[in-house]
Short mmCIF file of C-alpha atoms and ligand atoms in Angstrom, two decimals:
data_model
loop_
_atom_site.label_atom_id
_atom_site.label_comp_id
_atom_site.label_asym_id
_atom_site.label_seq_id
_atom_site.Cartn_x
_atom_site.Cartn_y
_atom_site.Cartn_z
CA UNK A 151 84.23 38.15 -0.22
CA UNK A 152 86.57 35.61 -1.72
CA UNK A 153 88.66 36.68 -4.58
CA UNK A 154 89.99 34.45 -7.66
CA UNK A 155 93.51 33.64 -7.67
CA UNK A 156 95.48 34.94 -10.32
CA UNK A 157 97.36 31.84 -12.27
CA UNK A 158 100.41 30.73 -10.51
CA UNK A 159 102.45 29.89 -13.61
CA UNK A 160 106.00 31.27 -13.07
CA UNK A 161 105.77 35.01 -14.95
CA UNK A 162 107.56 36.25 -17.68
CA UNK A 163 107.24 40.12 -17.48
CA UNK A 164 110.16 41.96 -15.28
CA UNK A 165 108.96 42.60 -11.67
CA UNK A 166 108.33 46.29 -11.78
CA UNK A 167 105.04 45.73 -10.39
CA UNK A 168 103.72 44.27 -7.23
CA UNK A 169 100.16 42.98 -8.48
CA UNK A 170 96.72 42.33 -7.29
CA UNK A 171 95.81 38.80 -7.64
CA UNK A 172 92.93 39.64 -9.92
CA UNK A 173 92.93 40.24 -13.64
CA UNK A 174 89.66 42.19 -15.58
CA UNK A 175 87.88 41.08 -18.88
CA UNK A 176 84.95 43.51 -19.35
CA UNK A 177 84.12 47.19 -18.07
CA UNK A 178 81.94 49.69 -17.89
CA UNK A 179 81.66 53.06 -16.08
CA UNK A 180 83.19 52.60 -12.40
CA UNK A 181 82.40 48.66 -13.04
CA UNK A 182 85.19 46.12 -13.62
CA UNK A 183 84.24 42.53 -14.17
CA UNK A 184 86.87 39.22 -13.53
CA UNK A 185 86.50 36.34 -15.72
CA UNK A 186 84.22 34.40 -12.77
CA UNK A 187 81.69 37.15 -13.84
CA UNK A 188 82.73 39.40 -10.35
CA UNK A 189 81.74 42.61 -10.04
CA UNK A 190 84.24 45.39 -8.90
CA UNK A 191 84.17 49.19 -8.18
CA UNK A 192 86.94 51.14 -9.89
CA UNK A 193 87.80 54.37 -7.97
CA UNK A 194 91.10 54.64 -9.20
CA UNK A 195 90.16 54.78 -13.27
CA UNK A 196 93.13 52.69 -14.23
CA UNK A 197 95.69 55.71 -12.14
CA UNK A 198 93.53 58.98 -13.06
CA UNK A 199 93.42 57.64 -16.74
CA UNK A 200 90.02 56.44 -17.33
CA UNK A 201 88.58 59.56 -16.69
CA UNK A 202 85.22 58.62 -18.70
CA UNK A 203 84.75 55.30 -17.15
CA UNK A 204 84.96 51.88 -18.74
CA UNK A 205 84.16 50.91 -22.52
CA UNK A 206 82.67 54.51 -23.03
CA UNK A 207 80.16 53.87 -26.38
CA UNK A 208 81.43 56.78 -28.01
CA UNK A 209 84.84 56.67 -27.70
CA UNK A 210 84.43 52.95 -28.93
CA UNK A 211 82.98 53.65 -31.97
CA UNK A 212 85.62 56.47 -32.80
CA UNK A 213 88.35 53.74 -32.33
CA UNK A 214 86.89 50.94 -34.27
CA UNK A 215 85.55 54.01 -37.39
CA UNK A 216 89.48 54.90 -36.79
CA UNK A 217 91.02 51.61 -37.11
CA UNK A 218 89.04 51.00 -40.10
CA UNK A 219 90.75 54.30 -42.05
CA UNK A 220 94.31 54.69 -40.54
CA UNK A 221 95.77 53.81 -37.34
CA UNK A 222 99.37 55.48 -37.83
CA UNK A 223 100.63 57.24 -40.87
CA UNK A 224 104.01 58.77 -39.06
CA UNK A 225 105.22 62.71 -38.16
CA UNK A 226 106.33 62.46 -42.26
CA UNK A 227 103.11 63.61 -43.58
CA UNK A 228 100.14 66.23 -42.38
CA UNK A 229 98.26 64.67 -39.62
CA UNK A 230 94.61 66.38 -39.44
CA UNK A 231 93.71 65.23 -36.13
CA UNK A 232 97.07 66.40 -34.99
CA UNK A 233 96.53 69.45 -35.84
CA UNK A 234 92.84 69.81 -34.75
CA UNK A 235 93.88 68.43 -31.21
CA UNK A 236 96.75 71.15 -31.01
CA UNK A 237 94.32 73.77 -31.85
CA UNK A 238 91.68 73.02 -29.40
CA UNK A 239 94.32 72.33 -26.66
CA UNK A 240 95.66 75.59 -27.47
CA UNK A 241 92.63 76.95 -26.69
CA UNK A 242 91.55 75.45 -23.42
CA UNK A 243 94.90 76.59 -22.36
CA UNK A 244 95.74 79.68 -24.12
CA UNK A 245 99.20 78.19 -25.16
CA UNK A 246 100.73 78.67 -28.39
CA UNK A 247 101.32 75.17 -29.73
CA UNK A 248 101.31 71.71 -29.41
CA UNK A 249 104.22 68.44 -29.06
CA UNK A 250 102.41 64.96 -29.11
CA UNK A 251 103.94 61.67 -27.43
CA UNK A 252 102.48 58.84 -26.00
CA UNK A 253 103.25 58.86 -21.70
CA UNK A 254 103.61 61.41 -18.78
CA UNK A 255 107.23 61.13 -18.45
CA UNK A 256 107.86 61.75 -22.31
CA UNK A 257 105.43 64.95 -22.09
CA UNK A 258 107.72 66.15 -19.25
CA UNK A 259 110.57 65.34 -21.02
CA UNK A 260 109.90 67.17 -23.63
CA UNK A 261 109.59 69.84 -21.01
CA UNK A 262 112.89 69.50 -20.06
CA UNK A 263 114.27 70.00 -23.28
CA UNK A 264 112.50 72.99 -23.85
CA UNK A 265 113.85 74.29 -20.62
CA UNK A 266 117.35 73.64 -21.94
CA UNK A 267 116.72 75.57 -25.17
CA UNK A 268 115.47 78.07 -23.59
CA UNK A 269 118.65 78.53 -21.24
CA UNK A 270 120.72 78.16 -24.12
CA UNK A 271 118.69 81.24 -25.86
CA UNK A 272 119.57 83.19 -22.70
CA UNK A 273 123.50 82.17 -22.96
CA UNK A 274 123.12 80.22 -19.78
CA UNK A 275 125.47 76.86 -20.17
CA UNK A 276 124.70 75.39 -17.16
CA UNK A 277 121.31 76.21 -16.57
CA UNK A 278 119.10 74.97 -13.48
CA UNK A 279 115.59 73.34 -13.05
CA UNK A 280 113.92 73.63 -10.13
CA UNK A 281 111.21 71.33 -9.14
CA UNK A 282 109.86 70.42 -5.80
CA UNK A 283 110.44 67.60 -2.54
CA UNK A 284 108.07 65.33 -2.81
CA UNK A 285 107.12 65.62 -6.47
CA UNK A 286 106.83 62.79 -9.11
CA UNK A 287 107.68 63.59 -12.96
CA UNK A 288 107.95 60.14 -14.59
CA UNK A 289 110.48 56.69 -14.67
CA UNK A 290 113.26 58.12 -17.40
CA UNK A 291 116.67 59.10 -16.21
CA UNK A 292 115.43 63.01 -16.70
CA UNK A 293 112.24 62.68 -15.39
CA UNK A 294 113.38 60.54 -12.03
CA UNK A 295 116.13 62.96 -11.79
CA UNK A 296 113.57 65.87 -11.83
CA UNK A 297 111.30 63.93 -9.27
CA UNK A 298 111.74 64.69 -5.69
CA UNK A 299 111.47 61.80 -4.12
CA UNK A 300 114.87 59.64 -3.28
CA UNK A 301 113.17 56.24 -3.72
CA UNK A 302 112.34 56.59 -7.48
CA UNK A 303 115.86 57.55 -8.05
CA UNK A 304 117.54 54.31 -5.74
CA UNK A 305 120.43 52.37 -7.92
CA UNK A 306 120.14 54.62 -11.05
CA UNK A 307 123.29 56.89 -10.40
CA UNK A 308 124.71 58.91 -12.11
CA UNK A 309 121.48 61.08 -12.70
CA UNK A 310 120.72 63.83 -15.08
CA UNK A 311 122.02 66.62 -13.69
CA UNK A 312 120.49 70.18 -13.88
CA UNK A 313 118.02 69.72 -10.95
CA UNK A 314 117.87 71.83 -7.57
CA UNK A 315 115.26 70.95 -5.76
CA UNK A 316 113.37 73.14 -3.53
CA UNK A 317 110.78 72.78 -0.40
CA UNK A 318 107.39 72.44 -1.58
CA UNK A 319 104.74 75.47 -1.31
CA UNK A 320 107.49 77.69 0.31
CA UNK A 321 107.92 80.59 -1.20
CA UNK A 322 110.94 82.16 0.86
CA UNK A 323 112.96 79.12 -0.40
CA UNK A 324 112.45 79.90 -3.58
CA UNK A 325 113.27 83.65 -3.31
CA UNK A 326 116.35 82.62 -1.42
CA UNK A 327 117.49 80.68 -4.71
CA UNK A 328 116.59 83.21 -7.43
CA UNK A 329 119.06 85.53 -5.22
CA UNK A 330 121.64 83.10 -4.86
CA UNK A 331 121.61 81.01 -8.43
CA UNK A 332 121.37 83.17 -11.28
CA UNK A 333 121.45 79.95 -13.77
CA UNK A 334 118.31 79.14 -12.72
CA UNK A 335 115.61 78.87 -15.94
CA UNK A 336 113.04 76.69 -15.14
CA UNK A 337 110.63 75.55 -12.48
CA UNK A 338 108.77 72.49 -13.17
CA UNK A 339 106.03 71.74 -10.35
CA UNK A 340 102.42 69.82 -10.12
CA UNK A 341 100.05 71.92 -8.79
CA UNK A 342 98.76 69.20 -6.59
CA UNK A 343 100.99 66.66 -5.95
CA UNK A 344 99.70 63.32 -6.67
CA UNK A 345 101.99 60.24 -6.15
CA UNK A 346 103.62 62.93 -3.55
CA UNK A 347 100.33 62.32 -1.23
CA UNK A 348 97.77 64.03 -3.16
CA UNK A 349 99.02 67.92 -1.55
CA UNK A 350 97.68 70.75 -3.00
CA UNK A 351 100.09 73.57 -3.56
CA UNK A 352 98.60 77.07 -2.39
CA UNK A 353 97.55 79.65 -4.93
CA UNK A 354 99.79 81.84 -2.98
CA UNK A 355 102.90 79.81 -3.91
CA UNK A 356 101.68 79.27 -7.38
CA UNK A 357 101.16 82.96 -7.95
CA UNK A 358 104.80 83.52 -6.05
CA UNK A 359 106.26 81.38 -8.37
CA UNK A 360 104.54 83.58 -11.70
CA UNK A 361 105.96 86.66 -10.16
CA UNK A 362 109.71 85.10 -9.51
CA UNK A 363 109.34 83.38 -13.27
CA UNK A 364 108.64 86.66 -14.87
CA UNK A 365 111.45 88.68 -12.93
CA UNK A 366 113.91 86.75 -13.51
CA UNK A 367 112.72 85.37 -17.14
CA UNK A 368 112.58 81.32 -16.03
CA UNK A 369 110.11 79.15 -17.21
CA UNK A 370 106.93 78.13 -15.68
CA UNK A 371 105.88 74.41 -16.14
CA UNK A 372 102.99 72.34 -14.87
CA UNK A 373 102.80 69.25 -14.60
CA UNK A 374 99.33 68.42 -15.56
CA UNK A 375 99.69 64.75 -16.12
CA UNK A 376 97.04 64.07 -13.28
CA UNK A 377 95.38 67.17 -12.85
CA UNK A 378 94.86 67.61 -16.02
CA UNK A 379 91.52 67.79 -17.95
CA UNK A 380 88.63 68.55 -14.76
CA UNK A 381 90.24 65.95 -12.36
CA UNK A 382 90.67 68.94 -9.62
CA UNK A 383 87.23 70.32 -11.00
CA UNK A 384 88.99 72.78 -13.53
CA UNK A 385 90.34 71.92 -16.44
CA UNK A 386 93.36 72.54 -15.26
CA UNK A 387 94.97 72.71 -11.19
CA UNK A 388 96.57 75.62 -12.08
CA UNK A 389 93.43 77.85 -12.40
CA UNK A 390 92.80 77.51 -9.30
CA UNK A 391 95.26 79.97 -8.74
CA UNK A 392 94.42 82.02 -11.59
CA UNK A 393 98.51 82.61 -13.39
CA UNK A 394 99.03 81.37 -16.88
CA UNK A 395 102.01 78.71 -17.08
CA UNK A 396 104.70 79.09 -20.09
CA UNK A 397 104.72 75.09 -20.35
CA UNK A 398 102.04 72.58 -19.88
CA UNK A 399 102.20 68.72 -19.81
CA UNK A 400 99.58 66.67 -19.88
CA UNK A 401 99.24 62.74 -20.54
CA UNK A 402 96.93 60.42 -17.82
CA UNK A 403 92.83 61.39 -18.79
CA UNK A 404 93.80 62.63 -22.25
CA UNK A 405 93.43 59.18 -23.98
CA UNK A 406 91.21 57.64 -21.50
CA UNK A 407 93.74 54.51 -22.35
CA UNK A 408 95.08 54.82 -25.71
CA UNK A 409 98.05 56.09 -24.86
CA UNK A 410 99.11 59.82 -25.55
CA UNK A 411 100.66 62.84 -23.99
CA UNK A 412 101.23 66.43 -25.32
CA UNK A 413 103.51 69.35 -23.88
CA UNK A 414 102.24 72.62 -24.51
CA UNK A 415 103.87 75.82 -24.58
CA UNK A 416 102.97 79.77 -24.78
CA UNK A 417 104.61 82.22 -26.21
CA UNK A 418 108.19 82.06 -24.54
CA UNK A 419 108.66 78.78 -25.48
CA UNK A 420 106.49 77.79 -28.49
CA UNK A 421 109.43 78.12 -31.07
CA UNK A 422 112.54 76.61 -29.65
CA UNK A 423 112.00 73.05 -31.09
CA UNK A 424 113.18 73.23 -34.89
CA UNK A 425 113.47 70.42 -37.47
CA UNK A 426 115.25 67.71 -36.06
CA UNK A 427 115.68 68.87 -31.97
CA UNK A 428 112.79 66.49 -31.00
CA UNK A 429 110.32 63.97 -32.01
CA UNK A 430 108.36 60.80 -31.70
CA UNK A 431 107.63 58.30 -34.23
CA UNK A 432 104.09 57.03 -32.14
CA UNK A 433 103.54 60.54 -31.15
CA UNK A 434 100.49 62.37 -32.05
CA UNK A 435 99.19 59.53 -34.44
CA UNK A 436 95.68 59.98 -36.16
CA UNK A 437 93.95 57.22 -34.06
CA UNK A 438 95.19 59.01 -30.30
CA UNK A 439 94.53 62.31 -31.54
CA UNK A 440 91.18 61.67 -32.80
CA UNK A 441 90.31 59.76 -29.27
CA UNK A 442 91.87 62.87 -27.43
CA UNK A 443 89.71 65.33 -29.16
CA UNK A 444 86.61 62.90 -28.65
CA UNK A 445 87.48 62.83 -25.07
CA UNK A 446 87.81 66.45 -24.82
CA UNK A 447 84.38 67.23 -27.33
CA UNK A 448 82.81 64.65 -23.75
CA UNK A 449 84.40 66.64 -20.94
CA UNK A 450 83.05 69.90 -22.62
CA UNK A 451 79.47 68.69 -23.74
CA UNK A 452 78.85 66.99 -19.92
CA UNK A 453 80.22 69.80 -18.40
CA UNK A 454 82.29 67.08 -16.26
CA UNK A 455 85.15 69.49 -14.95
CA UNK A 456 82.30 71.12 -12.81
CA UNK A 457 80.66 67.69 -12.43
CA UNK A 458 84.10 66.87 -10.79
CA UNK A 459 84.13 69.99 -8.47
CA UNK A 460 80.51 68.92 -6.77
CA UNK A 461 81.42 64.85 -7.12
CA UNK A 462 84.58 65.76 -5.18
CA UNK A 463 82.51 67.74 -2.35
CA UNK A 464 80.33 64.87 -2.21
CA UNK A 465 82.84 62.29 -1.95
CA UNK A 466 84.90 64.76 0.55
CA UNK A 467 81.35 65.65 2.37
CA UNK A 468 80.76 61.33 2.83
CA UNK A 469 84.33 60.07 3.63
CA UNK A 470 84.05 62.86 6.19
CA UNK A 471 81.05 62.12 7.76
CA UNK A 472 82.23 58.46 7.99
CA UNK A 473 85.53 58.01 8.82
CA UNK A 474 86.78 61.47 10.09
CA UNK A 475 86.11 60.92 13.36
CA UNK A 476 87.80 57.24 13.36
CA UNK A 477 91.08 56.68 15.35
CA UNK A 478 93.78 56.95 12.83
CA UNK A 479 92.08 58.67 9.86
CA UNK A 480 94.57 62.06 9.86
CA UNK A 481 93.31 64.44 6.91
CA UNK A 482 91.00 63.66 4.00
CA UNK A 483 91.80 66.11 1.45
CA UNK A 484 92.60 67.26 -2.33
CA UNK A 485 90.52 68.92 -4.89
CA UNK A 486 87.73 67.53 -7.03
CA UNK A 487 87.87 64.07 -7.79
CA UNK A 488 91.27 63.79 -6.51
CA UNK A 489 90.82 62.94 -2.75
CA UNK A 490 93.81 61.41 -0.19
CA UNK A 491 92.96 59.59 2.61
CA UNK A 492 95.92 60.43 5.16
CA UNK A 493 96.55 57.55 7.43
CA UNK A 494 98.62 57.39 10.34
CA UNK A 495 100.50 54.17 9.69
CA UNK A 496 101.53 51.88 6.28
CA UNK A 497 99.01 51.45 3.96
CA UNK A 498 100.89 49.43 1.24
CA UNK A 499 98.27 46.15 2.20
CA UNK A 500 94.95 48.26 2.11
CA UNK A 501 94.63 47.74 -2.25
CA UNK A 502 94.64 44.00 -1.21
CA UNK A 503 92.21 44.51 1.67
CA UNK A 504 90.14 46.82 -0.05
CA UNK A 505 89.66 44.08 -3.43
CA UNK A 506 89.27 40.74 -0.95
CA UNK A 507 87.00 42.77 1.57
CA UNK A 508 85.15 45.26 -0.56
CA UNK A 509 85.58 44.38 -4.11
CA UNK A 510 87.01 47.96 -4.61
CA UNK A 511 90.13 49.33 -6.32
CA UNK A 512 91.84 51.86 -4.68
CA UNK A 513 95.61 53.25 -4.67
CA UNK A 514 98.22 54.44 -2.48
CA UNK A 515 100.54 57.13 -2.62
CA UNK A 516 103.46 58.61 -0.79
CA UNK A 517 102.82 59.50 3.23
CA UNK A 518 100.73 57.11 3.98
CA UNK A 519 97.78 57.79 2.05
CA UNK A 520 95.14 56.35 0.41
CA UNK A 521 94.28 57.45 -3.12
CA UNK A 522 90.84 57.54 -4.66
CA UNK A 523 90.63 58.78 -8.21
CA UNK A 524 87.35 57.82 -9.81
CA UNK A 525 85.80 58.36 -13.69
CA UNK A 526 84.79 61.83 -13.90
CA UNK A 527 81.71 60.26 -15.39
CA UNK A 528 80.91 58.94 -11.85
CA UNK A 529 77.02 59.24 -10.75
CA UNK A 530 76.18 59.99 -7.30
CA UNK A 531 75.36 56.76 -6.03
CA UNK A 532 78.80 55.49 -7.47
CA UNK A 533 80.02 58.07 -4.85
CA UNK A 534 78.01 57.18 -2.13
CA UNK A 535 78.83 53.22 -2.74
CA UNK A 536 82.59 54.27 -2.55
CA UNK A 537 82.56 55.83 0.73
CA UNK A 538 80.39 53.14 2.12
CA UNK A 539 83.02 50.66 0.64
CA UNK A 540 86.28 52.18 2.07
CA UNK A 541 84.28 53.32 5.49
CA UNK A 542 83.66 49.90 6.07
CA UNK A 543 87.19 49.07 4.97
CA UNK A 544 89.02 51.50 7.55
CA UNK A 545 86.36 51.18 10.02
CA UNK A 546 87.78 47.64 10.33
CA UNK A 547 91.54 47.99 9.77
CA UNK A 548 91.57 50.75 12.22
CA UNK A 549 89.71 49.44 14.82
CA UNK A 550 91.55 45.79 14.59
C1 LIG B 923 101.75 59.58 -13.78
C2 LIG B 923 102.55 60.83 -13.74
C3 LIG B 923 103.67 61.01 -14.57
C4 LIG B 923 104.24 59.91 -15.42
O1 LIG B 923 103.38 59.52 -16.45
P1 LIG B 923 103.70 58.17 -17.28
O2 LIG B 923 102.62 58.16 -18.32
O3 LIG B 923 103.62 57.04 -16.32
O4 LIG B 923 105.05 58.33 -17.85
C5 LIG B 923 104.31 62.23 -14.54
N1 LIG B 923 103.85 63.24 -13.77
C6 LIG B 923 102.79 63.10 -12.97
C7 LIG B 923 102.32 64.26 -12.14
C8 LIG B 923 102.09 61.90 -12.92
O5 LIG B 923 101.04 61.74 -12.10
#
């Protein structure tokens, strides 16, 4: 199927981005539509952020009803939706309270500076975060610093410093450094990692982790930014493993595109922000909040954190059944409606491949692996047309 150049005109924006040559002008559930009237399957949701699909009706209306009252008022005055969107956060979690921003990274960094407070509560002046190889935490100097992966961090020296990072899902490491580093205070960790290759972390490491956090009085942190809000088929990847983190970050489905993210924390770390120590001036404003706590009034009513759990079988069950036999194909894996396809060579062309051939959007991430993170809101034959589409896709590239 041909595909639409994009326009050739020399660009303007910074080149942080290699592109598809194809640009959208209309949605709607998994569908994506070019200006030549195209048709596309999305089974990426815009990077795990368009968890309810395309031009959802209800979350339009909110926005435009919104827009029409007050789009921003500023962290000066009483924000209601704030407020409401803390409180039912709170209680999905069982955290103690709420920070609002409006990205991933800023949620984590806000993290971060909780972790430092809290070191500097336990008279530790050089305090230590741990987080994992292979993890991803965000583009700021903090958050790349925190990520374990060397090519994020390429030309950005000198780094944040405060970081030891430790082998993923091995719980003996870890041991070895609460013996050995007593200014440890934090751990920061995904509980699947996603850009890392989509790699689940054990419940045996996550409940390790608990047990070495309360001994020796460190923090707990998830990064939820992606597994956040029913994309593993919980609300959250770390029930799965059934501890309780002290810090939670969330950002990707919470807006479903207006952008927002929120760090949460529980009891040992609810009130070290005061007056002053942190902020945001977009953060928590009344038209993302109200969106977030429409989005989170859908995932509850649809039930679509379980509806995620038996999509993600589905999709597992097909993609099995039609490429896990192939030549090449090494593991398909992840939980819910985050699924890797691990490939045994590059797959940095197969996004390109996958729109010319297939009309499909797909990602990559680290490892050779092929990404599929589809609308929560997906129906079953959505599922069924996706593995057909990337069967069809590998079945060629791996035969040719
Ligand atoms: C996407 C992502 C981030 C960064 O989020 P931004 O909104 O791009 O800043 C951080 N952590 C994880 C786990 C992510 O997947």
């Amino acid at each position: 199927m041909a595909v639409a150049a994009a326009a050739v005109s020399a660009s303007c924006l910074m080149p942080t981005y290699r592109r598809l040559p194809v640009s959208f002008c209309r949605g709607r559930g998994l569908r994506l539509w070019d200006a030549q009237g195209n048709e596309y399957l999305d089974a990426i949701a815009g990077v795990g952020v368009t968890a309810l699909g395309h031009a959802h009706p209800e979350l339009a209306q909110v926005i435009a009803e919104q827009a029409a009252c007050v789009l921003h008022t500023s962290n000066l005055v009483e924000i209601e939706w704030q407020e409401r969107l803390a409180r039912r956060l709170c209680a999905l979690t069982g955290l103690a309270a709420a920070f609002f921003c409006n990205s991933g990274a800023e949620a984590n960094e806000a993290a971060l500076k909780l972790a430092r407070l809290h070191a500097r509560r336990r008279g530790v002046t050089a305090p230590l975060i741990l987080t994992l190889e292979n993890s991803f935490h965000g583009r700021t100097l903090a958050t790349l610093s925190a990520t374990g992966n060397p090519a994020v961090k390429e030309g950005f020296a000198p780094l944040v410093d405060g970081f030891l990072h430790v082998p993923a899902d091995d719980p003996a490491a870890l041991e070895a450094v609460a013996r050995s580093r007593p200014e440890v205070v934090a751990v920061l960790l995904e509980p699947v990692q996603g850009e890392g290759g989509v790699r689940s972390l054990s419940a045996a490491y996550l409940q390790a982790v608990r047990r070495l956090c309360d001994r020796h009085g460190w923090l707990m942190m998830v990064d939820e930014v992606q597994t956040g809000l029913g994309r593993t088929g919980a609300w959250f990847g770390y029930q799965h493993a059934g501890v309780q983190p002290d810090v939670l970050t969330l950002a990707k489905g919470l807006g479903n595109g207006i952008p927002i993210g929120a760090c949460l924390a529980g009891a040992a770390a609810a009130d070290l922000f005061a007056p002053g120590s942190h902020g945001s001036t977009f953060g928590g404003n009344p038209l993302a909040c109200r969106v977030a706590c429409t989005v989170l009034d859908i995932l509850a009513r649809d039930d679509l954190p379980r509806r995620a759990r038996r999509l993600g079988e589905r999709l597992r069950a097909g993609l099995q059944a039609a490429i896990g036999t192939l030549p090449g194909v090494e593991a398909i894996r992840g939980p819910g409606l985050m699924v890797g396809i691990a490939l045994d060579r590059p797959v940095d062309e197969l996004p390109r491949l996958a729109l010319e051939r297939e009309r499909l959007l797909l990602g990559v991430a680290r490892g050779g692996t092929l990404r599929l993170l589809p609308a929560l809101i997906a129906s079953e034959p959505d599922i069924d047309d996706i593995v057909a589409r990337v069967a069809r896709l590998l079945t060629g590239v791996l035969r040719s």
